[in-house]
Amino acid sequence: MRNPLFRRVISNMAAPHAVDGVDGGSRETELILPDSSSSGGEKRPQFGTRFLTDPRQVFQHNAWDNVEWTEEQETAAKKKVLENNQPLPQEKQDEYDTRANEYWNDFYTVHENRFFKDRHWLFTEFPELAPQFSLKQESHLEESEAASTGDQEQSQEVEPISLSDGNFPGSTATYRILEVGCGVGNTVFPILKTNNDPGLFVYCCDFSNTAVELVKTNPEYDPGRCFAFVHDLSDVEANYPIPDGSLDVLVLIFVLSALHPNKMQGSISRLARLLKPGGVMLLRDYGRYDMAQLRFKKGRCLSENFYVRGDGTRVYFFTQDELHELFTAAGLEKVQNLVDRRLQVNRGKQLTMYRVWIQCKYRKPAETQS
Ligand SMILES: C[S@@+](CC[C@H](N)C(=O)[O-])C[C@H]1O[C@@H](n2cnc3c(N)ncnc32)[C@H](O)[C@@H]1O
């Protein structure tokens, strides 16, 4: 316990109740990532730019990037997770699985669009979402032409379609992005605002019809550029309203972790089929031993590293290797797989919160036929 940061995290772990709005197993600030957080009034770019070299300086800023964990800290985290690893009975597990979308509907009925913040950090982390800002992606722009066919409001219940049919929402677009588990659009609306490529079309889906309704009734929802639909991504038999091989980018932001671990591989493999050769899947999600995992109390564990929150929604905490396995087994190639260990600081309460997120980009090989 020589390291003062270690002392602090242990004291946070020991406190069973809310720390800065965070408590084990209930809704929290876990997903409210800083939005170009400022300290001392200055704006700074997202992620990876401020390093804590002198632990005595910890309360000088709101957040520190790429924080190294001590061995003692890692051991304490493992111990905490093991202590909690007493899975709930199977019938409870089944209920959380079969009623998963109802729990999310309830969540959005309560919070509407007030819970998650717009994810503006997306464009520094994933320039593919607004490629006109990235020199690397210039070739997409050359093909751009006006989209908007008016097809967008057709029913989501579709017959299987092929790319050559041209009979699907956004069929004339030259750059297609799909976000799965879009919630109320905190990723989709920033994309539509930031990416003004006239050839862009954005699809988004969620299995919560309450969330999708909130997307569609948002004044920023433009059916000429966007198509929102209800879809359970773990239902691998269900059709998407877009053909296989049609997407340039697929986005999963804190959604894969909400699925039962047994359904993750099937879901990722199904999604991979939707990508064009050369298309990319982008993910940001919870990493193993993230503060949100360590704060779960006993009685919330469903299986190893998989938990149910107080509101009935579920969450898994990944390792980089697990995600690598899921993507490569779906035939994708690694472009990026990194762990973002961030130390968030509540300077007022003099508390530290160790966050662990994983960020991945995996590409469908160019030569693969879909
Ligand atoms: C933590 S929220 C993240 C929402 C959004 N991606 C964001 O970053 O603001 C997880 C979302 O995944 C959705 N979700 C969970 N399981 C799903 C499934 N099997 N199919 C589709 N959506 C799902 C939930 O309804 C919820 O909107």
mmCIF file of C-alpha atoms and ligand atoms in Angstrom:
data_model
loop_
_atom_site.group_PDB
_atom_site.id
_atom_site.type_symbol
_atom_site.label_atom_id
_atom_site.label_comp_id
_atom_site.label_asym_id
_atom_site.label_seq_id
_atom_site.Cartn_x
_atom_site.Cartn_y
_atom_site.Cartn_z
ATOM 1 C CA MET A 1 0.000 0.000 0.000
ATOM 2 C CA ARG A 2 2.855 2.368 -0.667
ATOM 3 C CA ASN A 3 1.196 3.912 -3.660
ATOM 4 C CA PRO A 4 -1.212 6.684 -2.589
ATOM 5 C CA LEU A 5 -3.425 5.996 -5.624
ATOM 6 C CA PHE A 6 -3.762 2.399 -4.533
ATOM 7 C CA ARG A 7 -4.817 3.468 -1.051
ATOM 8 C CA ARG A 8 -7.465 5.653 -2.590
ATOM 9 C CA VAL A 9 -8.948 3.012 -4.844
ATOM 10 C CA ILE A 10 -9.154 0.551 -1.983
ATOM 11 C CA SER A 11 -11.000 3.082 0.110
ATOM 12 C CA ASN A 12 -13.410 3.700 -2.766
ATOM 13 C CA MET A 13 -14.026 -0.026 -3.174
ATOM 14 C CA ALA A 14 -14.769 -0.398 0.479
ATOM 15 C CA ALA A 15 -17.450 2.280 0.435
ATOM 16 C CA PRO A 16 -20.629 0.410 -0.439
ATOM 17 C CA HIS A 17 -22.677 3.411 -1.420
ATOM 18 C CA ALA A 18 -22.682 5.976 -4.111
ATOM 19 C CA VAL A 19 -19.452 7.663 -4.956
ATOM 20 C CA ASP A 20 -20.109 10.527 -7.274
ATOM 21 C CA GLY A 21 -23.390 8.982 -8.324
ATOM 22 C CA VAL A 22 -21.871 5.517 -8.675
ATOM 23 C CA ASP A 23 -23.065 2.543 -6.738
ATOM 24 C CA GLY A 24 -22.681 -1.127 -7.355
ATOM 25 C CA GLY A 25 -25.400 -2.503 -9.552
ATOM 26 C CA SER A 26 -27.516 0.547 -10.105
ATOM 27 C CA ARG A 27 -27.384 3.158 -12.793
ATOM 28 C CA GLU A 28 -24.495 5.479 -12.547
ATOM 29 C CA THR A 29 -22.154 7.771 -14.316
ATOM 30 C CA GLU A 30 -20.500 4.741 -15.876
ATOM 31 C CA LEU A 31 -21.251 5.709 -19.445
ATOM 32 C CA ILE A 32 -20.987 9.425 -19.152
ATOM 33 C CA LEU A 33 -17.619 9.791 -20.729
ATOM 34 C CA PRO A 34 -16.060 13.214 -20.565
ATOM 35 C CA ASP A 35 -16.944 15.425 -23.467
ATOM 36 C CA SER A 36 -13.678 17.181 -24.306
ATOM 37 C CA SER A 37 -13.419 17.806 -20.608
ATOM 38 C CA SER A 38 -11.840 21.033 -19.619
ATOM 39 C CA SER A 39 -9.822 21.771 -16.598
ATOM 40 C CA GLY A 40 -8.686 25.182 -15.613
ATOM 41 C CA GLY A 41 -10.957 26.400 -18.431
ATOM 42 C CA GLU A 42 -8.827 24.954 -21.268
ATOM 43 C CA LYS A 43 -10.272 22.504 -23.797
ATOM 44 C CA ARG A 44 -8.210 19.491 -24.701
ATOM 45 C CA PRO A 45 -8.512 16.654 -27.195
ATOM 46 C CA GLN A 46 -10.030 13.358 -26.039
ATOM 47 C CA PHE A 47 -8.177 10.408 -24.600
ATOM 48 C CA GLY A 48 -4.542 9.655 -24.351
ATOM 49 C CA THR A 49 -3.041 13.067 -23.795
ATOM 50 C CA ARG A 50 -2.568 13.661 -20.080
ATOM 51 C CA PHE A 51 -0.322 11.394 -18.048
ATOM 52 C CA LEU A 52 0.097 11.200 -14.319
ATOM 53 C CA THR A 53 3.808 11.044 -13.647
ATOM 54 C CA ASP A 54 3.726 12.312 -10.066
ATOM 55 C CA PRO A 55 0.959 10.695 -7.944
ATOM 56 C CA ARG A 56 0.969 13.755 -5.690
ATOM 57 C CA GLN A 57 -0.496 15.714 -8.601
ATOM 58 C CA VAL A 58 -3.550 13.452 -8.923
ATOM 59 C CA PHE A 59 -6.096 16.049 -7.844
ATOM 60 C CA GLN A 60 -4.719 18.704 -10.188
ATOM 61 C CA HIS A 61 -6.939 17.541 -13.080
ATOM 62 C CA ASN A 62 -10.266 15.804 -13.700
ATOM 63 C CA ALA A 63 -8.825 12.831 -15.557
ATOM 64 C CA TRP A 64 -5.545 11.088 -16.395
ATOM 65 C CA ASP A 65 -4.899 8.879 -19.396
ATOM 66 C CA ASN A 66 -3.205 5.488 -19.722
ATOM 67 C CA VAL A 67 -2.900 5.009 -16.009
ATOM 68 C CA GLU A 68 -0.694 2.084 -15.027
ATOM 69 C CA TRP A 69 -2.212 -0.246 -12.473
ATOM 70 C CA THR A 70 0.007 -1.528 -9.708
ATOM 71 C CA GLU A 71 0.232 -5.264 -9.115
ATOM 72 C CA GLU A 72 -1.494 -4.794 -5.768
ATOM 73 C CA GLN A 73 -4.365 -2.965 -7.419
ATOM 74 C CA GLU A 74 -4.812 -5.712 -10.010
ATOM 75 C CA THR A 75 -4.731 -8.387 -7.290
ATOM 76 C CA ALA A 76 -7.316 -6.500 -5.217
ATOM 77 C CA ALA A 77 -9.565 -6.187 -8.280
ATOM 78 C CA LYS A 78 -9.321 -9.921 -9.039
ATOM 79 C CA LYS A 79 -10.128 -10.743 -5.423
ATOM 80 C CA LYS A 80 -13.178 -8.497 -5.436
ATOM 81 C CA VAL A 81 -14.499 -10.071 -8.640
ATOM 82 C CA LEU A 82 -13.941 -13.597 -7.297
ATOM 83 C CA GLU A 83 -15.786 -12.792 -4.080
ATOM 84 C CA ASN A 84 -18.809 -11.676 -6.100
ATOM 85 C CA ASN A 85 -18.758 -14.609 -8.465
ATOM 86 C CA GLN A 86 -21.826 -16.385 -7.105
ATOM 87 C CA PRO A 87 -24.232 -16.652 -10.034
ATOM 88 C CA LEU A 88 -27.973 -16.123 -9.565
ATOM 89 C CA PRO A 89 -30.281 -19.148 -10.052
ATOM 90 C CA GLN A 90 -30.921 -20.214 -13.652
ATOM 91 C CA GLU A 91 -34.587 -19.147 -13.645
ATOM 92 C CA LYS A 92 -33.617 -15.584 -12.722
ATOM 93 C CA GLN A 93 -30.967 -15.634 -15.431
ATOM 94 C CA ASP A 94 -33.534 -16.794 -18.004
ATOM 95 C CA GLU A 95 -35.912 -14.059 -16.996
ATOM 96 C CA TYR A 96 -33.270 -11.371 -17.467
ATOM 97 C CA ASP A 97 -32.517 -12.851 -20.873
ATOM 98 C CA THR A 98 -36.030 -13.249 -22.232
ATOM 99 C CA ARG A 99 -37.211 -9.901 -20.903
ATOM 100 C CA ALA A 100 -34.031 -8.011 -21.761
ATOM 101 C CA ASN A 101 -35.701 -5.534 -24.106
ATOM 102 C CA GLU A 102 -38.468 -4.829 -21.579
ATOM 103 C CA TYR A 103 -35.890 -3.782 -18.999
ATOM 104 C CA TRP A 104 -34.324 -1.430 -21.525
ATOM 105 C CA ASN A 105 -37.770 -0.111 -22.474
ATOM 106 C CA ASP A 106 -38.364 0.665 -18.815
ATOM 107 C CA PHE A 107 -34.982 2.354 -18.651
ATOM 108 C CA TYR A 108 -35.822 4.653 -21.587
ATOM 109 C CA THR A 109 -39.333 5.291 -20.286
ATOM 110 C CA VAL A 110 -37.767 6.634 -17.093
ATOM 111 C CA HIS A 111 -34.759 8.453 -18.524
ATOM 112 C CA GLU A 112 -35.976 9.270 -22.055
ATOM 113 C CA ASN A 113 -33.036 10.972 -23.731
ATOM 114 C CA ARG A 114 -31.536 12.465 -20.597
ATOM 115 C CA PHE A 115 -29.162 9.700 -19.469
ATOM 116 C CA PHE A 116 -26.399 9.316 -22.045
ATOM 117 C CA LYS A 117 -24.483 12.299 -23.337
ATOM 118 C CA ASP A 118 -23.768 12.868 -27.012
ATOM 119 C CA ARG A 119 -20.569 11.070 -27.846
ATOM 120 C CA HIS A 120 -18.524 13.800 -29.481
ATOM 121 C CA TRP A 121 -15.251 11.983 -28.696
ATOM 122 C CA LEU A 122 -16.263 9.549 -31.405
ATOM 123 C CA PHE A 123 -14.621 11.533 -34.166
ATOM 124 C CA THR A 124 -11.184 11.667 -32.608
ATOM 125 C CA GLU A 125 -11.329 7.971 -31.753
ATOM 126 C CA PHE A 126 -13.100 6.810 -34.915
ATOM 127 C CA PRO A 127 -12.373 9.151 -37.854
ATOM 128 C CA GLU A 128 -14.155 6.599 -40.092
ATOM 129 C CA LEU A 129 -17.429 8.136 -38.899
ATOM 130 C CA ALA A 130 -16.666 11.423 -40.604
ATOM 131 C CA PRO A 131 -14.075 10.406 -43.182
ATOM 132 C CA GLN A 132 -13.985 13.757 -44.944
ATOM 133 C CA PHE A 133 -11.954 14.871 -41.934
ATOM 134 C CA SER A 134 -9.446 12.123 -42.513
ATOM 135 C CA LEU A 135 -7.036 12.290 -45.435
ATOM 136 C CA LYS A 136 -6.782 8.503 -45.406
ATOM 137 C CA GLN A 137 -10.415 8.122 -46.361
ATOM 138 C CA GLU A 138 -10.490 10.583 -49.270
ATOM 139 C CA SER A 139 -11.373 7.953 -51.859
ATOM 140 C CA HIS A 140 -14.883 7.592 -50.408
ATOM 141 C CA LEU A 141 -15.563 11.231 -51.030
ATOM 142 C CA GLU A 142 -14.787 11.026 -54.724
ATOM 143 C CA GLU A 143 -17.816 8.817 -55.209
ATOM 144 C CA SER A 144 -20.183 10.977 -53.186
ATOM 145 C CA GLU A 145 -23.458 12.017 -54.717
ATOM 146 C CA ALA A 146 -26.809 13.081 -53.346
ATOM 147 C CA ALA A 147 -28.711 10.292 -51.593
ATOM 148 C CA SER A 148 -32.288 10.876 -50.400
ATOM 149 C CA THR A 149 -34.672 8.634 -52.289
ATOM 150 C CA GLY A 150 -37.678 8.868 -50.023
ATOM 151 C CA ASP A 151 -37.504 5.071 -49.485
ATOM 152 C CA GLN A 152 -36.566 5.511 -45.904
ATOM 153 C CA GLU A 153 -39.969 5.217 -44.320
ATOM 154 C CA GLN A 154 -40.784 1.771 -45.595
ATOM 155 C CA SER A 155 -41.572 -0.922 -43.044
ATOM 156 C CA GLN A 156 -38.755 -2.587 -41.173
ATOM 157 C CA GLU A 157 -40.318 -5.973 -41.886
ATOM 158 C CA VAL A 158 -38.583 -6.786 -45.106
ATOM 159 C CA GLU A 159 -38.024 -9.713 -47.385
ATOM 160 C CA PRO A 160 -34.388 -10.682 -47.754
ATOM 161 C CA ILE A 161 -32.885 -8.148 -50.121
ATOM 162 C CA SER A 162 -29.852 -8.059 -52.296
ATOM 163 C CA LEU A 163 -27.569 -5.142 -52.980
ATOM 164 C CA SER A 164 -28.447 -5.257 -56.675
ATOM 165 C CA ASP A 165 -32.167 -4.789 -55.899
ATOM 166 C CA GLY A 166 -31.489 -1.217 -54.866
ATOM 167 C CA ASN A 167 -34.749 -1.560 -52.974
ATOM 168 C CA PHE A 168 -33.812 -0.549 -49.484
ATOM 169 C CA PRO A 169 -33.526 2.674 -47.471
ATOM 170 C CA GLY A 170 -30.378 4.560 -48.408
ATOM 171 C CA SER A 171 -29.756 2.322 -51.431
ATOM 172 C CA THR A 172 -28.299 5.206 -53.458
ATOM 173 C CA ALA A 173 -25.923 6.285 -50.691
ATOM 174 C CA THR A 174 -22.203 5.928 -51.233
ATOM 175 C CA TYR A 175 -21.215 5.660 -47.555
ATOM 176 C CA ARG A 176 -23.358 3.650 -45.176
ATOM 177 C CA ILE A 177 -22.989 3.480 -41.419
ATOM 178 C CA LEU A 178 -25.075 1.308 -39.082
ATOM 179 C CA GLU A 179 -25.128 1.723 -35.346
ATOM 180 C CA VAL A 180 -26.521 -1.230 -33.419
ATOM 181 C CA GLY A 181 -27.873 -0.645 -29.913
ATOM 182 C CA CYS A 182 -28.236 3.031 -30.751
ATOM 183 C CA GLY A 183 -30.314 3.945 -27.699
ATOM 184 C CA VAL A 184 -31.805 7.389 -28.201
ATOM 185 C CA GLY A 185 -29.235 8.462 -30.794
ATOM 186 C CA ASN A 186 -26.312 9.883 -28.819
ATOM 187 C CA THR A 187 -23.971 8.554 -31.494
ATOM 188 C CA VAL A 188 -26.217 8.831 -34.526
ATOM 189 C CA PHE A 189 -27.135 12.503 -34.204
ATOM 190 C CA PRO A 190 -23.528 13.665 -33.731
ATOM 191 C CA ILE A 191 -22.602 11.639 -36.858
ATOM 192 C CA LEU A 192 -25.380 13.257 -38.886
ATOM 193 C CA LYS A 193 -24.305 16.684 -37.667
ATOM 194 C CA THR A 194 -20.581 16.216 -38.177
ATOM 195 C CA ASN A 195 -20.441 14.176 -41.365
ATOM 196 C CA ASN A 196 -21.869 16.293 -44.171
ATOM 197 C CA ASP A 197 -20.913 13.953 -46.993
ATOM 198 C CA PRO A 198 -24.001 14.088 -49.257
ATOM 199 C CA GLY A 199 -23.512 10.380 -49.977
ATOM 200 C CA LEU A 200 -23.834 9.441 -46.295
ATOM 201 C CA PHE A 201 -26.721 7.347 -44.994
ATOM 202 C CA VAL A 202 -26.941 6.328 -41.338
ATOM 203 C CA TYR A 203 -28.935 3.331 -40.099
ATOM 204 C CA CYS A 204 -29.522 2.713 -36.458
ATOM 205 C CA CYS A 205 -31.334 0.063 -34.500
ATOM 206 C CA ASP A 206 -32.093 -0.991 -30.991
ATOM 207 C CA PHE A 207 -34.254 -3.740 -29.548
ATOM 208 C CA SER A 208 -35.979 -1.189 -27.320
ATOM 209 C CA ASN A 209 -38.895 0.200 -29.294
ATOM 210 C CA THR A 210 -39.127 3.013 -26.722
ATOM 211 C CA ALA A 211 -35.572 4.076 -27.631
ATOM 212 C CA VAL A 212 -36.211 3.837 -31.378
ATOM 213 C CA GLU A 213 -39.371 5.917 -31.003
ATOM 214 C CA LEU A 214 -37.332 8.573 -29.193
ATOM 215 C CA VAL A 215 -34.845 8.603 -32.086
ATOM 216 C CA LYS A 216 -37.608 8.952 -34.667
ATOM 217 C CA THR A 217 -39.379 11.748 -32.837
ATOM 218 C CA ASN A 218 -36.169 13.714 -32.273
ATOM 219 C CA PRO A 219 -36.386 16.950 -34.313
ATOM 220 C CA GLU A 220 -32.933 16.117 -35.719
ATOM 221 C CA TYR A 221 -34.159 12.844 -37.232
ATOM 222 C CA ASP A 222 -34.037 13.296 -41.012
ATOM 223 C CA PRO A 223 -35.518 10.335 -42.926
ATOM 224 C CA GLY A 224 -33.625 11.509 -46.001
ATOM 225 C CA ARG A 225 -30.324 10.692 -44.263
ATOM 226 C CA CYS A 226 -31.233 8.208 -41.563
ATOM 227 C CA PHE A 227 -33.322 5.089 -40.947
ATOM 228 C CA ALA A 228 -34.076 3.886 -37.416
ATOM 229 C CA PHE A 229 -35.590 0.449 -36.828
ATOM 230 C CA VAL A 230 -36.276 -2.005 -34.027
ATOM 231 C CA HIS A 231 -33.966 -5.010 -34.144
ATOM 232 C CA ASP A 232 -32.618 -7.550 -31.663
ATOM 233 C CA LEU A 233 -29.038 -8.086 -32.700
ATOM 234 C CA SER A 234 -28.828 -11.369 -30.816
ATOM 235 C CA ASP A 235 -31.588 -12.765 -33.046
ATOM 236 C CA VAL A 236 -29.320 -14.005 -35.812
ATOM 237 C CA GLU A 237 -32.236 -15.272 -37.925
ATOM 238 C CA ALA A 238 -33.898 -11.854 -38.149
ATOM 239 C CA ASN A 239 -33.379 -9.860 -41.345
ATOM 240 C CA TYR A 240 -31.815 -6.433 -41.375
ATOM 241 C CA PRO A 241 -33.465 -3.951 -43.751
ATOM 242 C CA ILE A 242 -30.180 -3.682 -45.637
ATOM 243 C CA PRO A 243 -28.393 -6.294 -47.727
ATOM 244 C CA ASP A 244 -25.302 -8.189 -46.780
ATOM 245 C CA GLY A 245 -22.133 -6.520 -48.031
ATOM 246 C CA SER A 246 -23.642 -3.026 -47.978
ATOM 247 C CA LEU A 247 -22.050 -1.248 -45.014
ATOM 248 C CA ASP A 248 -18.856 0.774 -44.814
ATOM 249 C CA VAL A 249 -18.939 1.105 -41.025
ATOM 250 C CA LEU A 250 -20.678 -0.731 -38.196
ATOM 251 C CA VAL A 251 -20.686 0.871 -34.753
ATOM 252 C CA LEU A 252 -21.127 -0.827 -31.382
ATOM 253 C CA ILE A 253 -20.876 1.553 -28.458
ATOM 254 C CA PHE A 254 -21.452 -0.109 -25.069
ATOM 255 C CA VAL A 255 -23.909 -2.573 -26.565
ATOM 256 C CA LEU A 256 -22.129 -5.918 -27.004
ATOM 257 C CA SER A 257 -21.646 -5.964 -23.225
ATOM 258 C CA ALA A 258 -25.443 -5.974 -22.800
ATOM 259 C CA LEU A 259 -25.792 -9.334 -24.568
ATOM 260 C CA HIS A 260 -25.628 -12.755 -22.968
ATOM 261 C CA PRO A 261 -22.040 -13.997 -23.544
ATOM 262 C CA ASN A 262 -23.409 -17.073 -25.378
ATOM 263 C CA LYS A 263 -25.007 -14.827 -27.971
ATOM 264 C CA MET A 264 -22.036 -12.577 -28.655
ATOM 265 C CA GLN A 265 -20.273 -14.668 -31.296
ATOM 266 C CA GLY A 266 -23.416 -15.299 -33.358
ATOM 267 C CA SER A 267 -24.312 -11.618 -33.237
ATOM 268 C CA ILE A 268 -20.862 -10.417 -34.331
ATOM 269 C CA SER A 269 -20.678 -12.997 -37.124
ATOM 270 C CA ARG A 270 -24.109 -11.963 -38.388
ATOM 271 C CA LEU A 271 -23.130 -8.295 -38.310
ATOM 272 C CA ALA A 272 -19.862 -9.010 -40.147
ATOM 273 C CA ARG A 273 -21.907 -10.246 -43.118
ATOM 274 C CA LEU A 274 -23.420 -6.773 -43.490
ATOM 275 C CA LEU A 275 -20.005 -5.174 -44.049
ATOM 276 C CA LYS A 276 -18.611 -4.490 -47.500
ATOM 277 C CA PRO A 277 -15.214 -6.011 -48.151
ATOM 278 C CA GLY A 278 -12.894 -3.445 -46.583
ATOM 279 C CA GLY A 279 -15.655 -2.217 -44.234
ATOM 280 C CA VAL A 280 -14.878 -1.767 -40.540
ATOM 281 C CA MET A 281 -16.535 -2.657 -37.249
ATOM 282 C CA LEU A 282 -15.903 -0.136 -34.465
ATOM 283 C CA LEU A 283 -16.442 -0.960 -30.815
ATOM 284 C CA ARG A 284 -16.000 0.755 -27.517
ATOM 285 C CA ASP A 285 -17.103 -1.144 -24.427
ATOM 286 C CA TYR A 286 -16.349 -2.051 -20.828
ATOM 287 C CA GLY A 287 -12.992 -3.581 -19.933
ATOM 288 C CA ARG A 288 -12.263 -6.140 -17.217
ATOM 289 C CA TYR A 289 -12.016 -4.610 -13.726
ATOM 290 C CA ASP A 290 -13.569 -1.331 -14.743
ATOM 291 C CA MET A 291 -14.822 0.521 -11.683
ATOM 292 C CA ALA A 292 -18.414 -0.362 -12.630
ATOM 293 C CA GLN A 293 -17.515 -4.077 -12.336
ATOM 294 C CA LEU A 294 -15.754 -3.666 -9.008
ATOM 295 C CA ARG A 295 -18.665 -1.791 -7.531
ATOM 296 C CA PHE A 296 -21.222 -4.561 -8.119
ATOM 297 C CA LYS A 297 -22.409 -6.005 -4.861
ATOM 298 C CA LYS A 298 -23.026 -9.676 -4.151
ATOM 299 C CA GLY A 299 -26.232 -11.034 -5.681
ATOM 300 C CA ARG A 300 -25.819 -9.235 -9.017
ATOM 301 C CA CYS A 301 -23.564 -11.746 -10.779
ATOM 302 C CA LEU A 302 -25.061 -13.794 -13.642
ATOM 303 C CA SER A 303 -21.914 -15.594 -14.750
ATOM 304 C CA GLU A 304 -18.203 -14.807 -14.791
ATOM 305 C CA ASN A 305 -17.751 -11.086 -15.431
ATOM 306 C CA PHE A 306 -21.452 -10.721 -16.348
ATOM 307 C CA TYR A 307 -23.835 -8.856 -14.036
ATOM 308 C CA VAL A 308 -27.339 -7.494 -13.771
ATOM 309 C CA ARG A 309 -27.884 -3.938 -12.616
ATOM 310 C CA GLY A 310 -30.617 -2.911 -10.209
ATOM 311 C CA ASP A 311 -32.819 -1.916 -13.161
ATOM 312 C CA GLY A 312 -32.594 -5.366 -14.793
ATOM 313 C CA THR A 313 -30.180 -4.386 -17.600
ATOM 314 C CA ARG A 314 -27.059 -6.507 -17.945
ATOM 315 C CA VAL A 315 -23.382 -5.835 -18.496
ATOM 316 C CA TYR A 316 -20.294 -7.873 -19.345
ATOM 317 C CA PHE A 317 -16.675 -6.762 -18.813
ATOM 318 C CA PHE A 318 -14.324 -7.804 -21.624
ATOM 319 C CA THR A 319 -10.659 -8.525 -22.013
ATOM 320 C CA GLN A 320 -8.898 -7.492 -25.203
ATOM 321 C CA ASP A 321 -8.292 -11.145 -26.068
ATOM 322 C CA GLU A 322 -11.961 -12.058 -25.794
ATOM 323 C CA LEU A 323 -12.923 -9.318 -28.205
ATOM 324 C CA HIS A 324 -10.103 -10.260 -30.566
ATOM 325 C CA GLU A 325 -11.408 -13.822 -30.587
ATOM 326 C CA LEU A 326 -14.989 -12.710 -31.315
ATOM 327 C CA PHE A 327 -13.992 -10.484 -34.238
ATOM 328 C CA THR A 328 -11.460 -12.795 -35.833
ATOM 329 C CA ALA A 329 -13.814 -15.785 -35.572
ATOM 330 C CA ALA A 330 -16.243 -13.647 -37.601
ATOM 331 C CA GLY A 331 -13.595 -13.360 -40.322
ATOM 332 C CA LEU A 332 -12.434 -9.831 -39.504
ATOM 333 C CA GLU A 333 -8.872 -8.551 -39.237
ATOM 334 C CA LYS A 334 -7.485 -6.434 -36.458
ATOM 335 C CA VAL A 335 -6.809 -2.774 -37.147
ATOM 336 C CA GLN A 336 -6.859 -1.689 -33.510
ATOM 337 C CA ASN A 337 -7.508 -3.314 -30.136
ATOM 338 C CA LEU A 338 -6.525 -1.108 -27.242
ATOM 339 C CA VAL A 339 -7.303 -0.713 -23.604
ATOM 340 C CA ASP A 340 -8.025 2.748 -22.302
ATOM 341 C CA ARG A 341 -7.245 2.937 -18.594
ATOM 342 C CA ARG A 342 -8.388 6.272 -17.365
ATOM 343 C CA LEU A 343 -8.309 7.706 -13.898
ATOM 344 C CA GLN A 344 -11.239 10.013 -13.329
ATOM 345 C CA VAL A 345 -10.987 12.351 -10.396
ATOM 346 C CA ASN A 346 -13.658 14.008 -8.345
ATOM 347 C CA ARG A 347 -11.628 16.895 -7.078
ATOM 348 C CA GLY A 348 -14.392 18.194 -4.823
ATOM 349 C CA LYS A 349 -14.723 14.894 -2.958
ATOM 350 C CA GLN A 350 -11.051 13.958 -3.432
ATOM 351 C CA LEU A 351 -12.011 10.606 -4.923
ATOM 352 C CA THR A 352 -10.462 8.612 -7.739
ATOM 353 C CA MET A 353 -12.267 6.292 -10.139
ATOM 354 C CA TYR A 354 -10.397 3.809 -12.267
ATOM 355 C CA ARG A 355 -12.129 3.282 -15.593
ATOM 356 C CA VAL A 356 -11.208 0.567 -18.071
ATOM 357 C CA TRP A 357 -12.605 0.673 -21.594
ATOM 358 C CA ILE A 358 -11.662 -1.329 -24.648
ATOM 359 C CA GLN A 359 -11.666 0.109 -28.110
ATOM 360 C CA CYS A 360 -11.516 -2.028 -31.247
ATOM 361 C CA LYS A 361 -11.484 -1.612 -35.014
ATOM 362 C CA TYR A 362 -11.702 -4.756 -37.102
ATOM 363 C CA ARG A 363 -11.833 -4.815 -40.882
ATOM 364 C CA LYS A 364 -13.473 -7.243 -43.291
ATOM 365 C CA PRO A 365 -10.728 -8.402 -45.635
ATOM 366 C CA ALA A 366 -10.989 -6.711 -49.008
ATOM 367 C CA GLU A 367 -10.926 -9.991 -50.946
ATOM 368 C CA THR A 368 -13.751 -11.643 -48.936
ATOM 369 C CA GLN A 369 -16.932 -12.171 -50.904
ATOM 370 C CA SER A 370 -20.017 -11.640 -48.776
HETATM 371 C C1 LIG B 1 -25.568 1.120 -22.677
HETATM 372 S S1 LIG B 1 -26.739 1.474 -23.884
HETATM 373 C C2 LIG B 1 -25.775 2.309 -25.106
HETATM 374 C C3 LIG B 1 -26.602 3.115 -26.055
HETATM 375 C C4 LIG B 1 -25.835 3.819 -27.161
HETATM 376 N N1 LIG B 1 -25.044 2.896 -27.943
HETATM 377 C C5 LIG B 1 -24.957 4.911 -26.571
HETATM 378 O O1 LIG B 1 -23.753 4.747 -26.591
HETATM 379 O O2 LIG B 1 -25.498 5.898 -26.095
HETATM 380 C C6 LIG B 1 -26.979 -0.141 -24.580
HETATM 381 C C7 LIG B 1 -28.041 -0.162 -25.644
HETATM 382 O O3 LIG B 1 -28.041 -1.433 -26.256
HETATM 383 C C8 LIG B 1 -29.374 -1.824 -26.485
HETATM 384 N N2 LIG B 1 -29.386 -3.295 -26.581
HETATM 385 C C9 LIG B 1 -29.100 -4.178 -25.608
HETATM 386 N N3 LIG B 1 -29.214 -5.433 -26.076
HETATM 387 C C10 LIG B 1 -29.588 -5.326 -27.376
HETATM 388 C C11 LIG B 1 -29.891 -6.289 -28.389
HETATM 389 N N4 LIG B 1 -29.848 -7.600 -28.147
HETATM 390 N N5 LIG B 1 -30.235 -5.828 -29.608
HETATM 391 C C12 LIG B 1 -30.297 -4.503 -29.860
HETATM 392 N N6 LIG B 1 -30.048 -3.556 -28.944
HETATM 393 C C13 LIG B 1 -29.693 -3.972 -27.716
HETATM 394 C C14 LIG B 1 -30.134 -1.258 -25.301
HETATM 395 O O4 LIG B 1 -31.519 -1.126 -25.544
HETATM 396 C C15 LIG B 1 -29.437 0.082 -25.113
HETATM 397 O O5 LIG B 1 -30.053 1.074 -25.873
#
